[in-house]
Coordinates of N, CA and C in Angstrom, one line a residue:
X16 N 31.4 29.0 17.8 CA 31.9 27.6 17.6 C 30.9 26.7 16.8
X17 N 31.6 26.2 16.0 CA 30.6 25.4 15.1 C 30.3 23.9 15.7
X18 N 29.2 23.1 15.9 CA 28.8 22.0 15.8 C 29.3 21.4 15.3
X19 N 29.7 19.4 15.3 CA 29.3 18.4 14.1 C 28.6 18.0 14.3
X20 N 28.3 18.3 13.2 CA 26.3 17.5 12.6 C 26.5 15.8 13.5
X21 N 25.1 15.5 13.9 CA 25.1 14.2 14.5 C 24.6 13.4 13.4
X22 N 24.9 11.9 12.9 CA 24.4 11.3 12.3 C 23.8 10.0 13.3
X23 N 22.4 9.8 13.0 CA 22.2 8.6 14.1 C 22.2 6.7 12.9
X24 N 22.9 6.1 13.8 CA 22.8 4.6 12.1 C 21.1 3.7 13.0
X25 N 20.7 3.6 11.3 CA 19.9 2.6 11.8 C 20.1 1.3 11.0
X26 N 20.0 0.2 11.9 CA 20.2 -1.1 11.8 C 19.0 -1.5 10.9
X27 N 18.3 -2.2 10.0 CA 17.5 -2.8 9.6 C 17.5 -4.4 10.0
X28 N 16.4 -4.7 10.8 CA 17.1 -6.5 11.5 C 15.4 -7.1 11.1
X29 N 15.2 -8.2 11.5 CA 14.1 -8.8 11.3 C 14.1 -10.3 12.7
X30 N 13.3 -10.7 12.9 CA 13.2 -11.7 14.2 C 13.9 -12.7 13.6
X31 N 13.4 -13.1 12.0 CA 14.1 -14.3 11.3 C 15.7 -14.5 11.8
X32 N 15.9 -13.2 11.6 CA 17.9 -13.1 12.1 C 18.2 -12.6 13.2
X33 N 17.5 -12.6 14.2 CA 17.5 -11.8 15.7 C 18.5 -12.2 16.1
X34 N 19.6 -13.0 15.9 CA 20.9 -13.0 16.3 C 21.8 -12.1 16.0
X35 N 21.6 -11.7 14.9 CA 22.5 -10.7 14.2 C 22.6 -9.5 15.4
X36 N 21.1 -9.5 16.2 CA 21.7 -7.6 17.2 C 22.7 -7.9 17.6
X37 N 23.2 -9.3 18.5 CA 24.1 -8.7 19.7 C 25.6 -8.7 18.0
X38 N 25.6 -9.1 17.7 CA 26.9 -9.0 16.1 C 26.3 -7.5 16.0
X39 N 25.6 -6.9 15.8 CA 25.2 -5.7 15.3 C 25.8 -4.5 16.5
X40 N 25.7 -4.7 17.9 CA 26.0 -4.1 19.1 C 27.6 -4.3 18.8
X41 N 28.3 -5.4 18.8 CA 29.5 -5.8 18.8 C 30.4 -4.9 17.4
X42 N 29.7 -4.8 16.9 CA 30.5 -4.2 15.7 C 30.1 -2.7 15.9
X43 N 29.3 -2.3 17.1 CA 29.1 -0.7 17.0 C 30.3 -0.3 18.3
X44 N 30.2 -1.3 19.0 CA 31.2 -1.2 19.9 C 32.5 -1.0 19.9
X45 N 33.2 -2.0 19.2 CA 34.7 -2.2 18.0 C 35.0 -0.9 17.3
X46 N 33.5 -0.5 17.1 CA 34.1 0.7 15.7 C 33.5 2.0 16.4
X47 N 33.4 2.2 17.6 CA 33.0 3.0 18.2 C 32.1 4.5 17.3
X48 N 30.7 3.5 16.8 CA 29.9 3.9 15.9 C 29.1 5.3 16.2
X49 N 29.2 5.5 17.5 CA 28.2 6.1 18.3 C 26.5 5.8 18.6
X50 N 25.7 7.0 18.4 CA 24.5 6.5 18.8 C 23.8 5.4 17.3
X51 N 23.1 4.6 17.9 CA 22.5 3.7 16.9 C 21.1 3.2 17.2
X52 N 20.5 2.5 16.5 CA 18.9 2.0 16.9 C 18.5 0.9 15.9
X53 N 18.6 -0.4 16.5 CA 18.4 -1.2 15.8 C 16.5 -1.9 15.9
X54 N 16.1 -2.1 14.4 CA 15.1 -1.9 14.2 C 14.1 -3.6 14.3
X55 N 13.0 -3.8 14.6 CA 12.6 -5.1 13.8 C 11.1 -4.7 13.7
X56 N 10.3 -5.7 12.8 CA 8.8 -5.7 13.2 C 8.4 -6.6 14.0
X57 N 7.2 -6.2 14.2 CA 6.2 -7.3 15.1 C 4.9 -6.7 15.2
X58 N 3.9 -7.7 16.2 CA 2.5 -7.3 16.2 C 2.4 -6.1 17.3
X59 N 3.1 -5.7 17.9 CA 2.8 -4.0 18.3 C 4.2 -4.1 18.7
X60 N 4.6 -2.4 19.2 CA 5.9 -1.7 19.6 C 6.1 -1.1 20.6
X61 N 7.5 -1.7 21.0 CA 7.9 -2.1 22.3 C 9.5 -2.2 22.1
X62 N 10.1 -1.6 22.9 CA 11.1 -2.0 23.1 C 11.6 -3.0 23.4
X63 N 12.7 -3.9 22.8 CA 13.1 -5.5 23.2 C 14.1 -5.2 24.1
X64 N 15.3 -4.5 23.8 CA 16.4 -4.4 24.8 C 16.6 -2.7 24.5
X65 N 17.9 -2.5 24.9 CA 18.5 -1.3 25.1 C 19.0 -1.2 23.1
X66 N 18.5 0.0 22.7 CA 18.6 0.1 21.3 C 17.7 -0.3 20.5
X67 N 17.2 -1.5 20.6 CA 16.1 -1.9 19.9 C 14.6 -2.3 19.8
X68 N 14.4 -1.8 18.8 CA 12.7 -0.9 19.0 C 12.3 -2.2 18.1
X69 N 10.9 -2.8 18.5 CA 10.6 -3.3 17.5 C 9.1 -2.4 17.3
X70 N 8.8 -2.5 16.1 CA 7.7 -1.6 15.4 C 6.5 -2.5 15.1
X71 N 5.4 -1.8 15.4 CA 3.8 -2.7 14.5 C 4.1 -2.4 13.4
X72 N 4.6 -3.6 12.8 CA 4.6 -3.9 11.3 C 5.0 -5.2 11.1
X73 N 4.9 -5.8 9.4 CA 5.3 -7.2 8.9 C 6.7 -6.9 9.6
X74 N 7.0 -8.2 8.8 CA 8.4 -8.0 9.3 C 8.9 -9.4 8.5
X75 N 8.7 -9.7 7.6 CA 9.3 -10.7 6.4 C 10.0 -10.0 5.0
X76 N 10.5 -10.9 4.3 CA 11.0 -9.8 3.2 C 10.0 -9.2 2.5
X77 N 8.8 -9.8 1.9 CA 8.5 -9.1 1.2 C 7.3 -7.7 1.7
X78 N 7.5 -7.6 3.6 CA 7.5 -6.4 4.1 C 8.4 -5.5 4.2
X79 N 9.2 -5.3 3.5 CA 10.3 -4.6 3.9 C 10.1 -3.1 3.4
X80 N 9.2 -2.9 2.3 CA 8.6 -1.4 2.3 C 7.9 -1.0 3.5
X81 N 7.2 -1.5 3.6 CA 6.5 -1.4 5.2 C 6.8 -1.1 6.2
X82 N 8.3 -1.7 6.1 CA 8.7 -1.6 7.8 C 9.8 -0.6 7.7
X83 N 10.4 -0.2 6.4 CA 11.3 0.9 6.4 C 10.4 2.5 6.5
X84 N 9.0 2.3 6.0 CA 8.3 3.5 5.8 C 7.8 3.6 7.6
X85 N 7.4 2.5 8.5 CA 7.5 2.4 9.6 C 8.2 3.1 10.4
X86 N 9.8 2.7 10.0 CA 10.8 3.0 10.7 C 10.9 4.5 10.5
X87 N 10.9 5.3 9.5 CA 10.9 6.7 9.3 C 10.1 7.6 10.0
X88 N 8.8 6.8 9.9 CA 7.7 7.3 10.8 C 7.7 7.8 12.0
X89 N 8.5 6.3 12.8 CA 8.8 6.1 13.8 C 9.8 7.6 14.6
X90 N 11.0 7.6 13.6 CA 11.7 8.8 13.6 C 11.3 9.6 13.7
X91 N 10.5 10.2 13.1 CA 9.7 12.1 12.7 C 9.0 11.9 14.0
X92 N 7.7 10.5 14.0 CA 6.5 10.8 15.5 C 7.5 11.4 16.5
X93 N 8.4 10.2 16.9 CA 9.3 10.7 18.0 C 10.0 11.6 18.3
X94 N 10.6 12.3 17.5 CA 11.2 13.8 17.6 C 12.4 13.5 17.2
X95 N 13.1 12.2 16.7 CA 14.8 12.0 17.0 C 15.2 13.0 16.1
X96 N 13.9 13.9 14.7 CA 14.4 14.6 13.5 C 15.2 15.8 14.0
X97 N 14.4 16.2 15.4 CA 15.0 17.6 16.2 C 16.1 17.0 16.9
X98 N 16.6 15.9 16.6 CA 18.0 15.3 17.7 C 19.2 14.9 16.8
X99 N 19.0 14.8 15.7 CA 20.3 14.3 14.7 C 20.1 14.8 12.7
X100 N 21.1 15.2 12.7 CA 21.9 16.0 11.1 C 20.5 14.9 10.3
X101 N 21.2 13.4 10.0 CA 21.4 12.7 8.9 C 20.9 11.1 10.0
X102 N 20.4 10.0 8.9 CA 20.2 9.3 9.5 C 20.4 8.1 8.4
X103 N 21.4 7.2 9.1 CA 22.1 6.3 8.3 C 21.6 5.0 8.2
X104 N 20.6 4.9 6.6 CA 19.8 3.3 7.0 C 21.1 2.0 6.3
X105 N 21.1 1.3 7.5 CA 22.4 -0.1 7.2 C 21.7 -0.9 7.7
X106 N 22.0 -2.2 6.4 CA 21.1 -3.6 6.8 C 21.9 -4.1 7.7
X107 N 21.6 -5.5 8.0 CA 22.0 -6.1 9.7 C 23.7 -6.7 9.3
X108 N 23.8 -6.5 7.9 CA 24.7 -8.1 7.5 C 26.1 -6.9 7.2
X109 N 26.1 -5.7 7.5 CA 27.3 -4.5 7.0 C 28.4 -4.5 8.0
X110 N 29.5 -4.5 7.7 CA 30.4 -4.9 8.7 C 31.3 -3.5 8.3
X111 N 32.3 -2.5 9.5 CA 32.8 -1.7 9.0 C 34.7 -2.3 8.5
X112 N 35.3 -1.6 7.6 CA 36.5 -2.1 8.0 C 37.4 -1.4 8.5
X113 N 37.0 -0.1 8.5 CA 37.8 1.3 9.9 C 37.2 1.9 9.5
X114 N 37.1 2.5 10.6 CA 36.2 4.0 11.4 C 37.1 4.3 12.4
X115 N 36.7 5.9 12.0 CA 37.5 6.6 13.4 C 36.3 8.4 12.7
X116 N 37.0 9.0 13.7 CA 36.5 10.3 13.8 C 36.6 11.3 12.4
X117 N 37.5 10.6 12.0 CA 37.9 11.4 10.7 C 37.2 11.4 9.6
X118 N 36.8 9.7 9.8 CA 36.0 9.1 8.8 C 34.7 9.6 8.7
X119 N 34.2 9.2 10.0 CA 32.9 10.5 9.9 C 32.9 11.9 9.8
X120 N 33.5 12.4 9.8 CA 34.2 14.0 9.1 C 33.5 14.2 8.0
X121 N 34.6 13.2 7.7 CA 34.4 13.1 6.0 C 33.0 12.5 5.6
X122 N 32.4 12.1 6.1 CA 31.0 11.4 5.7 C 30.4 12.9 5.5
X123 N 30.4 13.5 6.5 CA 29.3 14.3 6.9 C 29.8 15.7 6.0
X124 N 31.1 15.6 5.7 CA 31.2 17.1 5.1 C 31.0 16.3 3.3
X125 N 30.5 15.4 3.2 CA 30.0 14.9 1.7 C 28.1 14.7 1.6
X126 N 28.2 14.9 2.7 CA 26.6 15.4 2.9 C 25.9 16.3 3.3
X127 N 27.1 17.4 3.1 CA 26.4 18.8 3.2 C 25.4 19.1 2.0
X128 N 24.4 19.1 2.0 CA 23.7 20.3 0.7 C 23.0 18.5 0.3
X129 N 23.0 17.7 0.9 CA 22.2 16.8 0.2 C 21.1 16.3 1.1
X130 N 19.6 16.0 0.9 CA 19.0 15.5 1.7 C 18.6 14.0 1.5
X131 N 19.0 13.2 0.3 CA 19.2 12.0 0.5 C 19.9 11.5 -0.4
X132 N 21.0 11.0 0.0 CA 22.4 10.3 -0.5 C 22.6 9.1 -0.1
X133 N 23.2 8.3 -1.4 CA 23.6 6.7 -0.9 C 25.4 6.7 -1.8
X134 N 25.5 5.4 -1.6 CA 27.2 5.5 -1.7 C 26.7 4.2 -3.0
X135 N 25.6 4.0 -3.5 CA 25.7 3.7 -5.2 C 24.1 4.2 -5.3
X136 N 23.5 5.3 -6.6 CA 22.5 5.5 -6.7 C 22.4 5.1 -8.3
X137 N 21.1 3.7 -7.9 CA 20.7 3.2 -9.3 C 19.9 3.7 -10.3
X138 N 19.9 3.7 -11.4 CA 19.2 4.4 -12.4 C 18.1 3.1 -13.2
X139 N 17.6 3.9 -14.1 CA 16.7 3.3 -15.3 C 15.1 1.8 -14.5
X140 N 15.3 1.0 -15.0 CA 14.5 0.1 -14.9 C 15.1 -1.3 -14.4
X141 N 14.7 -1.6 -12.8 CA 14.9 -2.4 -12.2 C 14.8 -4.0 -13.1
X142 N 14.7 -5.3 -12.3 CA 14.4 -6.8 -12.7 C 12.7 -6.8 -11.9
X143 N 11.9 -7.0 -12.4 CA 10.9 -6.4 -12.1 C 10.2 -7.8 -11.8
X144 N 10.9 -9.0 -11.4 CA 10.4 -10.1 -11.0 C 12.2 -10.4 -9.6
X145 N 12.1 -9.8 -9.6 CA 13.6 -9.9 -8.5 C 12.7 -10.6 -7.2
X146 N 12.0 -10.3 -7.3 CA 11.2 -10.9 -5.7 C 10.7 -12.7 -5.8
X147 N 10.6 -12.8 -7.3 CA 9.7 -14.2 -7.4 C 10.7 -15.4 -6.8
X148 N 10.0 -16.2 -5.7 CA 10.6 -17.0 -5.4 C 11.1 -16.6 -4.5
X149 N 10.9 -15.1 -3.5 CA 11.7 -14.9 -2.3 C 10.6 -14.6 -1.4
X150 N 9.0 -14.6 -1.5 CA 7.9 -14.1 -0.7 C 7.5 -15.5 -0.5
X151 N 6.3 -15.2 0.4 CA 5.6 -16.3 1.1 C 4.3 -16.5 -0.1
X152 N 3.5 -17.5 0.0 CA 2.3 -17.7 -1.2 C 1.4 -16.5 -0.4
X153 N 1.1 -16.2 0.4 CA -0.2 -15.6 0.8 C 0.3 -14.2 0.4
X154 N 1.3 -13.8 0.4 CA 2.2 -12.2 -0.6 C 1.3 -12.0 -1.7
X155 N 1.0 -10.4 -1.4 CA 0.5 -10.7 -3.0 C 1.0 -10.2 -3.7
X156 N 2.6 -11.0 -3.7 CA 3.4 -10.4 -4.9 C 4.1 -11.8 -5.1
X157 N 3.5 -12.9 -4.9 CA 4.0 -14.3 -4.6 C 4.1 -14.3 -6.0
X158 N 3.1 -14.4 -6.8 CA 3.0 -14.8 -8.4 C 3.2 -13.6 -9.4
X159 N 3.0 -12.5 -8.4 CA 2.8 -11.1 -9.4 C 4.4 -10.2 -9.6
X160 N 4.8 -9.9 -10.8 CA 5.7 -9.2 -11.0 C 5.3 -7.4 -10.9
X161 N 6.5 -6.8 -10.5 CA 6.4 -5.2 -10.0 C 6.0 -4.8 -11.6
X162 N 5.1 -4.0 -11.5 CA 4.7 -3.2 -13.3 C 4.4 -1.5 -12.7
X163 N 4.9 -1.4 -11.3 CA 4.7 0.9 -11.0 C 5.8 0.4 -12.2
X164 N 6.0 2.3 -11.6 CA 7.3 3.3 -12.1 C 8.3 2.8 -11.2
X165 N 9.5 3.3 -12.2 CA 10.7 3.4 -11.6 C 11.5 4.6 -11.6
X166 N 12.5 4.9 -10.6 CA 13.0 6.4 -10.1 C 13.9 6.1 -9.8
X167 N 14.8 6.9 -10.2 CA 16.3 6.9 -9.4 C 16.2 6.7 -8.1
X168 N 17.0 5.7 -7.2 CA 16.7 5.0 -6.1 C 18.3 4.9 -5.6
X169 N 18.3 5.1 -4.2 CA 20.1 4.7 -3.4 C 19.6 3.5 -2.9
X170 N 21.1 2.9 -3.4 CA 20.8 1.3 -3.0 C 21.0 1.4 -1.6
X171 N 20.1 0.5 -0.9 CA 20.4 0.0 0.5 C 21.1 -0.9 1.3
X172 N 21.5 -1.8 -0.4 CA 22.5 -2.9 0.3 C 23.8 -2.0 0.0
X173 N 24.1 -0.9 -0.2 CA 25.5 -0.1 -0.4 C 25.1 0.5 0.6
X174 N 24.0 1.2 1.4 CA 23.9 2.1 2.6 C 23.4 3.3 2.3
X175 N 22.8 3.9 2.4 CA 22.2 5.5 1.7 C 21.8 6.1 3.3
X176 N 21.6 7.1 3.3 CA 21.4 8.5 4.2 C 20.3 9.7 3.8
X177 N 19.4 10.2 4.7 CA 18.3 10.9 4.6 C 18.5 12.3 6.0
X178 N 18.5 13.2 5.3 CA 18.5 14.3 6.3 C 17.0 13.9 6.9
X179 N 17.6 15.0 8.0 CA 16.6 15.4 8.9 C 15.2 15.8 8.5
X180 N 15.6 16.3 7.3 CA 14.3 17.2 6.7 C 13.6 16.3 5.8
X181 N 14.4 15.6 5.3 CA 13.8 13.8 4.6 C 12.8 12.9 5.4
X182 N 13.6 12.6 6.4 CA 13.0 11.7 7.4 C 11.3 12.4 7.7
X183 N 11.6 13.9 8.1 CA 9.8 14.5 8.5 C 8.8 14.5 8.2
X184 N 9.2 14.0 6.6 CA 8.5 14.0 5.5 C 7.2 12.6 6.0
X185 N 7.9 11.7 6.5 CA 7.0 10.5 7.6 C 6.3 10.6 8.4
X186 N 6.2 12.0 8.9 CA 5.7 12.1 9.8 C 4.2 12.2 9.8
X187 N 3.5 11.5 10.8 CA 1.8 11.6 10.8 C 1.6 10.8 9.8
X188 N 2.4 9.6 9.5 CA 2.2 8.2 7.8 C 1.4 7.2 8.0
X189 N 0.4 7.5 7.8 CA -0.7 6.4 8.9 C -1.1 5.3 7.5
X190 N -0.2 4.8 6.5 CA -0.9 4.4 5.5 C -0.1 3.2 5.3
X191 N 0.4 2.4 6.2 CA 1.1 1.6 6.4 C 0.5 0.5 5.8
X192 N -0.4 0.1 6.1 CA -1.0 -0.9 5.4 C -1.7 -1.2 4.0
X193 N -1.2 0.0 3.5 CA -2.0 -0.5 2.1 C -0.4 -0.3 1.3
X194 N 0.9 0.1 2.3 CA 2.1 0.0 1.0 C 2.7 -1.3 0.8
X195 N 2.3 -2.3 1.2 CA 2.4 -3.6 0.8 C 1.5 -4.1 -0.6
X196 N 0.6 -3.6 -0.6 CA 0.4 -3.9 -2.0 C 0.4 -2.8 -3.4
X197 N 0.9 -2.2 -2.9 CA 2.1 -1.0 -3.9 C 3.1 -1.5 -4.3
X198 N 4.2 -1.7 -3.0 CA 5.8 -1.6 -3.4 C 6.0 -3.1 -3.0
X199 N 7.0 -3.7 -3.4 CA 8.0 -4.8 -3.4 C 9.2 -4.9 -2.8
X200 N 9.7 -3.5 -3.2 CA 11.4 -3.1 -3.5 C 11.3 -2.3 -2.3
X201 N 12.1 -2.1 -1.2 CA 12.1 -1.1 0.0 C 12.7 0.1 -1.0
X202 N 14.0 0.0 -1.4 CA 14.5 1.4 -1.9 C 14.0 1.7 -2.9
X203 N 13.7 1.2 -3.7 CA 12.4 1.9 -5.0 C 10.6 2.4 -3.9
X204 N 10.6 2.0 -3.3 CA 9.3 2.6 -2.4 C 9.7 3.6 -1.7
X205 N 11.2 4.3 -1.1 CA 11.3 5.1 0.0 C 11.9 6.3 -1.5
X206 N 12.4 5.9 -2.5 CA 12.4 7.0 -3.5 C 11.3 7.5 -4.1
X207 N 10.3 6.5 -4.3 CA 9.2 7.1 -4.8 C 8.6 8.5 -4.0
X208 N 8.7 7.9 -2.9 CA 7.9 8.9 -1.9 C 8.6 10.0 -1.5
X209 N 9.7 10.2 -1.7 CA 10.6 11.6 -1.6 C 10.5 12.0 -3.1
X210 N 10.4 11.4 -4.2 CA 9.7 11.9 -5.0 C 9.0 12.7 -5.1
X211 N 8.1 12.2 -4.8 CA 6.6 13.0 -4.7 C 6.9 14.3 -3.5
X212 N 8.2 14.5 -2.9 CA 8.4 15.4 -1.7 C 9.6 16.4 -2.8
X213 N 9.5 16.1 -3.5 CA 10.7 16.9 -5.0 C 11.8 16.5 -4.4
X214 N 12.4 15.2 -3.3 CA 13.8 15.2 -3.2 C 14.1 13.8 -4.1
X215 N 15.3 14.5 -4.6 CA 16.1 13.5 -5.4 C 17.4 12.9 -4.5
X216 N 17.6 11.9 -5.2 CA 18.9 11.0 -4.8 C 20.2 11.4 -5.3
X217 N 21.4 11.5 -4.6 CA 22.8 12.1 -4.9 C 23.5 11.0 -4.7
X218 N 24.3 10.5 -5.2 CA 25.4 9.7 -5.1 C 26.7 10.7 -4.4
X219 N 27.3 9.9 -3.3 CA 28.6 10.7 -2.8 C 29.6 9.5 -2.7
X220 N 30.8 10.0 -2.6 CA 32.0 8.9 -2.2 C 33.0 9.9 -1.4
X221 N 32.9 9.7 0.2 CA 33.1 10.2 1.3 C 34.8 9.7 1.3
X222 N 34.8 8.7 0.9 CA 36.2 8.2 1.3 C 36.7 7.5 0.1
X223 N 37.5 8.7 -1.1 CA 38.0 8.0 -2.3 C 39.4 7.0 -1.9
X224 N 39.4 5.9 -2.5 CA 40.7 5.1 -2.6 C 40.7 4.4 -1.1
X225 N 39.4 4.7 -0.3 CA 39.7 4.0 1.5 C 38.7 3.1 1.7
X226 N 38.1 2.3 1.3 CA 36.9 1.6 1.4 C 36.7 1.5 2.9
X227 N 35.7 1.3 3.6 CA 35.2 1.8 5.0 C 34.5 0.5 5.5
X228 N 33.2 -0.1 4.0 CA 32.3 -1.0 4.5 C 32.7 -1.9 4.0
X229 N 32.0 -3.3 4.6 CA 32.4 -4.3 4.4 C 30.8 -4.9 4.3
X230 N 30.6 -5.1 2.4 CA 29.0 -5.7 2.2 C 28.6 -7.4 2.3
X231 N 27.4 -7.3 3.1 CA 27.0 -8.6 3.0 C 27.7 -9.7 3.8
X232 N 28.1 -9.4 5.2 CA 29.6 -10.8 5.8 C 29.0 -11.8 6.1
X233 N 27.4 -12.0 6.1 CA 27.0 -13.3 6.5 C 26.0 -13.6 5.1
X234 N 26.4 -13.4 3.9 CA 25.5 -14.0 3.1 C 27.2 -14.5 2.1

């Protein structure tokens, strides 16, 4: 008898919008999402409530490479990679507009044979000053425009997904502190580095003609 693959969702949240969990609990509840783990930083890690982990890390925007490379880490140290298929990174502000069992079926049989897939994967050369005017002065990307490389990257404000075998790749990532003055861009930083692991990004569409998510409901 065959399994279905587990997918676990992770929430991306920050203290600035700490209201958003119990909206985040409430819409896993409604759409009876299953298991989930909603994320934030702070100065050490600790669990705040039931689901949510906060991590030693920034936790501002222009930490957000930091705290996603964090969060992965977090995954692999702990073992959840031996506990679930695929692991679903969704920012705080994603609303569904049906789910049922079917739907995830279908998610999961569009991510067979991929180890990291998003539902838009961007190409070519980003806006390479997208951040100016959204960091704090003491950032030191306050005045400075992004000049790395760029890589095919899954957008995270569309939602993207990382096997099991993706995530492990974090494991033992003790370099947390110097990817703030690397990356800018969370999903241009978590592509780089599966880069360098030879995984590429796949674009999938799990559910043609049925739209599922609902982007951005509080911006």
């Amino acid at each position: 008898m065959a399994f279905m693959k587990k997918i676990l969702k992770i929430f991306v949240c920050c203290h600035k919008y700490i209201h958003r969990v119990q909206d985040i609990k409430a819409r896993v509840k409604k759409w009876g999402l299953g298991d989930y783990l909603i994320f934030v930083g702070g100065k050490e890690e600790k669990q705040l409530e039931q689901n949510v982990i906060q991590l030693k890390c920034c936790d501002l925007y222009e930490d957000l490479p930091e705290k996603m490379f964090a969060i992965y880490r977090y995954l692999a140290d702990k073992g959840y990679v031996n506990k679930y298929d695929y692991f679903w990174k969704i920012d705080d502000d994603i609303d569904w507009i049906r789910w049922n069992a079917d739907r995830e079926a279908q998610l999961i049989n569009s991510l067979e044979g991929h180890d990291y897939a998003g539902l838009q994967v961007k190409t070519g050369v980003g806006k390479r000053g997208w951040h100016l005017g959204r960091v704090q002065k003491d950032s030191p990307w306050y005045k400075k425009k992004y000049d790395g490389r760029y890589a095919d990257w899954a957008s995270g404000g569309a939602t993207y997904f990382l096997s099991s075998y993706s995530v492990s790749k974090w494991k033992n990532f003790y370099e947390l502190s110097d990817i703030r003055y690397h990356h800018i861009y969370e999903d241009l930083a978590v592509a780089l580095f599966l880069e360098k692991c030879c995984i590429l990004p796949s674009e999938i569409n799990p559910w043609p003609d049925k739209p599922v998510l609902k982007f951005n409901i509080n911006k």
